[in-house]
Short mmCIF file of C-alpha atoms in Angstrom, two decimals:
data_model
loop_
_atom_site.label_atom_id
_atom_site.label_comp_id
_atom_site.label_asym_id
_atom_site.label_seq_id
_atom_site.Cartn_x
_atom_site.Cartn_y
_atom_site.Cartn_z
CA UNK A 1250 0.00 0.00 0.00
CA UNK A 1251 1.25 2.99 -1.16
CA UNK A 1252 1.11 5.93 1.65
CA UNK A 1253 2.09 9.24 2.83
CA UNK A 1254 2.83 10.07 6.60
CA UNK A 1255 2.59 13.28 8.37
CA UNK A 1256 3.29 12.53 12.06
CA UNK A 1257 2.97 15.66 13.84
CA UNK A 1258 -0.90 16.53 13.42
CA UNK A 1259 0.61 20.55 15.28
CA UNK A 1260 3.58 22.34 15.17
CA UNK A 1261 3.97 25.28 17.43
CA UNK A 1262 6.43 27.74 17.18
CA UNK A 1263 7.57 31.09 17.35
CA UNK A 1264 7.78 34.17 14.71
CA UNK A 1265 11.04 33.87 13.41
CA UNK A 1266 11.80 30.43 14.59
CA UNK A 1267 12.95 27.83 12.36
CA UNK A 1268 10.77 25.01 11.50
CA UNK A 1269 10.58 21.86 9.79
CA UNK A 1270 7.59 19.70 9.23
CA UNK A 1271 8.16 16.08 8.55
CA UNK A 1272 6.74 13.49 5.90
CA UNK A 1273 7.41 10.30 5.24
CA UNK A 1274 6.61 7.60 2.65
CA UNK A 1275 6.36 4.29 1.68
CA UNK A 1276 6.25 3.67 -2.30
CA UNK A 1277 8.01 1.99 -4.70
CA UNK A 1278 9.98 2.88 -7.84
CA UNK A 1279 9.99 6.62 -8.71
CA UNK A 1280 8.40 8.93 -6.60
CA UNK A 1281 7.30 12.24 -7.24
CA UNK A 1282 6.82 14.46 -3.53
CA UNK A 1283 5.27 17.97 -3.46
CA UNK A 1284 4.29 19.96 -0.82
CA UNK A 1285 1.05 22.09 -0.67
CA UNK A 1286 -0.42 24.78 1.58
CA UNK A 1287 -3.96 25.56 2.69
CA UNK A 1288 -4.62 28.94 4.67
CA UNK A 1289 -7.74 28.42 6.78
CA UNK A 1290 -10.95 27.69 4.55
CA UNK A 1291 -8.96 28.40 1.50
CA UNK A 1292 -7.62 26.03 -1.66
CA UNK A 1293 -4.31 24.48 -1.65
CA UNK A 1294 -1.20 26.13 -3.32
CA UNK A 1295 1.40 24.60 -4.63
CA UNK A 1296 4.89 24.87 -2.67
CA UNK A 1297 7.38 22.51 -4.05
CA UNK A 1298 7.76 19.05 -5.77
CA UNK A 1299 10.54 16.57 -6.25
CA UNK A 1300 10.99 14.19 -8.93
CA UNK A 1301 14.55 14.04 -9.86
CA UNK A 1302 17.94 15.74 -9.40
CA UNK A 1303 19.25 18.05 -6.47
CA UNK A 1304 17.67 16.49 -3.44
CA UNK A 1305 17.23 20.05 -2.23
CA UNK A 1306 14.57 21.26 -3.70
CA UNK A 1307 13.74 25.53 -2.88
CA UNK A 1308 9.55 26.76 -3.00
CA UNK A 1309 8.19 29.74 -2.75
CA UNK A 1310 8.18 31.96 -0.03
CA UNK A 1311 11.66 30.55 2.00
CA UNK A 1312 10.82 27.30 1.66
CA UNK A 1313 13.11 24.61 0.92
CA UNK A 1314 12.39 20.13 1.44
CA UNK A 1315 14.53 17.31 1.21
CA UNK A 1316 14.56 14.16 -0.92
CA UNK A 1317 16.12 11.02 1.33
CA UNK A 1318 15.85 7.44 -0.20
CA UNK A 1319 17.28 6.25 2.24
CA UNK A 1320 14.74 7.72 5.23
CA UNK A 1321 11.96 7.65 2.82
CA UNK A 1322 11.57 11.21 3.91
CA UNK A 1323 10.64 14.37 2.31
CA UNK A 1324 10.87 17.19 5.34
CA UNK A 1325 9.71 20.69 4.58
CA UNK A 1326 11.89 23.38 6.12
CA UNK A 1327 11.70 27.11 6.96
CA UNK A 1328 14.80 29.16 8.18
CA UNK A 1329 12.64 31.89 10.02
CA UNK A 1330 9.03 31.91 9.58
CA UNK A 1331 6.60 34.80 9.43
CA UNK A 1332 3.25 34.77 11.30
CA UNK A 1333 1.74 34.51 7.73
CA UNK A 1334 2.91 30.56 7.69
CA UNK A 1335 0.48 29.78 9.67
CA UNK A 1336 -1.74 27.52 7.72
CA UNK A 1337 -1.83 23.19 7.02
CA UNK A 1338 1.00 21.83 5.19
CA UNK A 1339 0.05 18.89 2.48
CA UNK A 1340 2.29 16.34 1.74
CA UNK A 1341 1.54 14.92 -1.39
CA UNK A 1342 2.82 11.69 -3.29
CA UNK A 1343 2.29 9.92 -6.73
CA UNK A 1344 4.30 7.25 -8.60
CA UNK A 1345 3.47 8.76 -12.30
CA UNK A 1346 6.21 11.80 -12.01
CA UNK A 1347 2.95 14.03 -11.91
CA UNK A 1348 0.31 15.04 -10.28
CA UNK A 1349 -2.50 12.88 -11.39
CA UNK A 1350 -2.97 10.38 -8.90
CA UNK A 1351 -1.63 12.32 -5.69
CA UNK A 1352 -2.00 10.64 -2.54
CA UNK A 1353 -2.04 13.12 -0.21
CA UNK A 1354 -0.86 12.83 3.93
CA UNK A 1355 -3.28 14.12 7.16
CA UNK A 1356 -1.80 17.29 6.98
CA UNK A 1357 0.60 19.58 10.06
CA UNK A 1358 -1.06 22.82 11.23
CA UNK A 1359 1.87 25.14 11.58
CA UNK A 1360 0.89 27.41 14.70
CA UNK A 1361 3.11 30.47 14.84
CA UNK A 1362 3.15 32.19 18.01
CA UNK A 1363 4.42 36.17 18.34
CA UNK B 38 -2.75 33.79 -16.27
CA UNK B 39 -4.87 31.10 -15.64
CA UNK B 40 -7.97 31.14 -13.67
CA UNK B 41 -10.16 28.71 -11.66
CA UNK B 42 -13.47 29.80 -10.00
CA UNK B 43 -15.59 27.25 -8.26
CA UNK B 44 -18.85 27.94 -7.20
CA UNK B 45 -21.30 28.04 -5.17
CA UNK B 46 -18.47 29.32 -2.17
CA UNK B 47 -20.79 27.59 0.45
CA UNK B 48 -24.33 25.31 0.27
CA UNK B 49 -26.39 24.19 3.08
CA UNK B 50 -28.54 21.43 1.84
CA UNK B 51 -31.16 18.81 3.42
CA UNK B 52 -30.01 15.03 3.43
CA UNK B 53 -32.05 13.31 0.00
CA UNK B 54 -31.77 16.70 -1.71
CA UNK B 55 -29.77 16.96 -4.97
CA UNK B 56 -26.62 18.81 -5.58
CA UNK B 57 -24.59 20.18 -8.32
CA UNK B 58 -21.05 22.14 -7.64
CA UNK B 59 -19.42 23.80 -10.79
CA UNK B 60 -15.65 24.61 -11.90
CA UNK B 61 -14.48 26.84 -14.53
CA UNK B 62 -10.78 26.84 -15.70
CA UNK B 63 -9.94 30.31 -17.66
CA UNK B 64 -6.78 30.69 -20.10
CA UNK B 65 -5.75 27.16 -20.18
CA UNK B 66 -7.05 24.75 -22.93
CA UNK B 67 -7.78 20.92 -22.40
CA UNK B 68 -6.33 20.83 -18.85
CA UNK B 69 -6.66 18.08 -17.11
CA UNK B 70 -9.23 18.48 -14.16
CA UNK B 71 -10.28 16.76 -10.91
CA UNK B 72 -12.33 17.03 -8.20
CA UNK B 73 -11.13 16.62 -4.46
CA UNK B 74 -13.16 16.06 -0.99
CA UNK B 75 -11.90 16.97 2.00
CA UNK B 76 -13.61 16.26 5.33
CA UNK B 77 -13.22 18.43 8.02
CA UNK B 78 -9.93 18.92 9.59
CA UNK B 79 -8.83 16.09 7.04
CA UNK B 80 -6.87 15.23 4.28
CA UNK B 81 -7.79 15.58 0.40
CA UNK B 82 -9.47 12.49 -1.46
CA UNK B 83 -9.37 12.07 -4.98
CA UNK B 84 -12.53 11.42 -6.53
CA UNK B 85 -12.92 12.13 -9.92
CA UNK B 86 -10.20 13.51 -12.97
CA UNK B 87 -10.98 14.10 -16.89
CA UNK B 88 -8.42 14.66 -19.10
CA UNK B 89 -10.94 15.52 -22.35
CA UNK B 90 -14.45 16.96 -22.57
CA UNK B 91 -16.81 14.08 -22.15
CA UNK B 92 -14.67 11.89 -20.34
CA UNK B 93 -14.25 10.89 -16.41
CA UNK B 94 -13.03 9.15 -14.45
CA UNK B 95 -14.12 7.59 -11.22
CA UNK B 96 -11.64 7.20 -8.29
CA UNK B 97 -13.79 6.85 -5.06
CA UNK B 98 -17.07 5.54 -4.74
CA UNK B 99 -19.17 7.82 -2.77
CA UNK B 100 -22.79 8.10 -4.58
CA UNK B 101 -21.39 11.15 -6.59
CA UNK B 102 -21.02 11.50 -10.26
CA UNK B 103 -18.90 14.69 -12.07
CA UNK B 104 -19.23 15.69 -15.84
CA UNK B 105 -17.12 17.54 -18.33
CA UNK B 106 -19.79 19.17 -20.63
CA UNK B 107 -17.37 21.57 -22.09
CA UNK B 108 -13.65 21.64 -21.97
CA UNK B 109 -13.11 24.69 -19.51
CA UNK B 110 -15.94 23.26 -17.13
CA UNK B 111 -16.27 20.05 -14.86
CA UNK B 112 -19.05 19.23 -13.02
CA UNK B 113 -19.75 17.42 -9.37
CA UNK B 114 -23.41 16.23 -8.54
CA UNK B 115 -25.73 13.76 -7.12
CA UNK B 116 -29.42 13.63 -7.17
CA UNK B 117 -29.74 12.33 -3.57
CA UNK B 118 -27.21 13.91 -0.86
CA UNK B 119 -25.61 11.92 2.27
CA UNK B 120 -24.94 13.65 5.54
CA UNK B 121 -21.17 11.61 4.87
CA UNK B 122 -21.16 13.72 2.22
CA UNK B 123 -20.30 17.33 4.11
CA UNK B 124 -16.50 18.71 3.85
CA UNK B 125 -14.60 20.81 1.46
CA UNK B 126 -14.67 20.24 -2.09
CA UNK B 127 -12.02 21.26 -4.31
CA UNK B 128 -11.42 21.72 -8.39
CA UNK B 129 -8.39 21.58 -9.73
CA UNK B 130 -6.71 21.53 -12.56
CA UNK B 131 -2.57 20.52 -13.77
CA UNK B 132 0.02 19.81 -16.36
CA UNK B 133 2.10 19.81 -12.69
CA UNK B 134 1.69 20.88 -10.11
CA UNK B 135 -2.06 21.03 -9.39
CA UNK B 136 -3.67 24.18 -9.45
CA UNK B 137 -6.74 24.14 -7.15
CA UNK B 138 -9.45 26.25 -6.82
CA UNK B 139 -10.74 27.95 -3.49
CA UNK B 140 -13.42 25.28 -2.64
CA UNK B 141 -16.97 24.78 -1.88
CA UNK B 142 -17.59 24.14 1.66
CA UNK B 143 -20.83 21.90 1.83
CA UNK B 144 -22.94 20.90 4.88
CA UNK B 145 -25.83 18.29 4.63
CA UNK B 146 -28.32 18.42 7.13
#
């Protein structure tokens, strides 16, 4: 069964903190890994995806994940985040090197305190 | 620039009342489209992608049917709503990454 693992449901922390919100997966063969955004009530915007190449992939807005084979990981990471962060971070997962058949994970709600 | 308005924004609706939720995708021609379903404080759910007008596709079963009557419009409906059937629905559209539009939050009563 192919899945997609967010383990931290919350993640509290404070303006201008560092953060990284983890993801984990279990597929075989190629994997293609994004990461997506929802603001409260909103639609999901795209962040970042991985498919091949530099394991260090950069999004918009300071973000920046990393492919590991090895952990089966793809962590999201922010060097200082900005009360505006705070929103649900989507993992997202699909075998096809696209986005058609996206298995997506529970989701983190980033909390950012001032 | 591409567009992608979904509407209604919000529906309150009686259990074993019908339903129809609409997407429109602006500057882009034959995307590929799908519809999403999220339940509350949950994760997204694939249920139904087109990649050509008159075609679908049917990932989950939940006693809802979408349509593609024209190539910039896809279609979610069901003649006889489920209170399981409240959440967040969400269009989108993708070469890659998906594009998604700003949802239509549904409650059945």
């Amino acid at each position: 069964t192919q899945t997609v693992s967010q383990s931290d449901a919350h993640v509290t922390v404070f303006e201008g903190d560092s953060v990284e919100l983890r993801c984990n997966y279990s597929y075989g063969g190629s994997i293609y890994l994004s990461w997506y955004i929802q603001h409260h009530g909103r639609g999901l915007q795209f962040l970042l995806k991985y498919y091949s190449g530099n394991p260090v992939v950069q999004g918009v807005n300071g973000f920046e994940a990393e492919f590991s084979k090895s952990d089966s990981s793809f962590h999201l990471r922010k060097a200082s985040v900005h009360w505006s962060d705070s929103a649900v971070y989507f993992c997202a997962a699909a075998n096809t090197g696209g986005a058609d058949r996206l298995t997506f994970g529970k989701g983190t709600q980033l909390i950012i305190q001032p | 620039a591409q567009t992608i308005h979904q509407w209604p924004v919000a529906e309150i609706k009686a259990v074993g009342s019908p339903l129809s939720l609409g997407c429109t995708i602006k500057g882009k021609s034959s995307p590929n489209l799908y519809w999403y379903w999220q339940a509350t404080g949950g994760t997204l759910q694939q249920l139904f992608y087109s990649i050509t007008v008159g075609q679908v596709e049917s990932v989950v079963q939940l006693n809802l049917s979408a349509s593609r009557p024209k190539d910039d419009q896809f279609i979610l409906s069901t003649e006889k709503l489920l209170l399981s059937h409240s959440g967040f629905y969400l269009c989108a559209w993708s070469i890659d990454p998906l594009y998604f539009g700003a949802g239509t939050r549904l409650s059945v009563l």
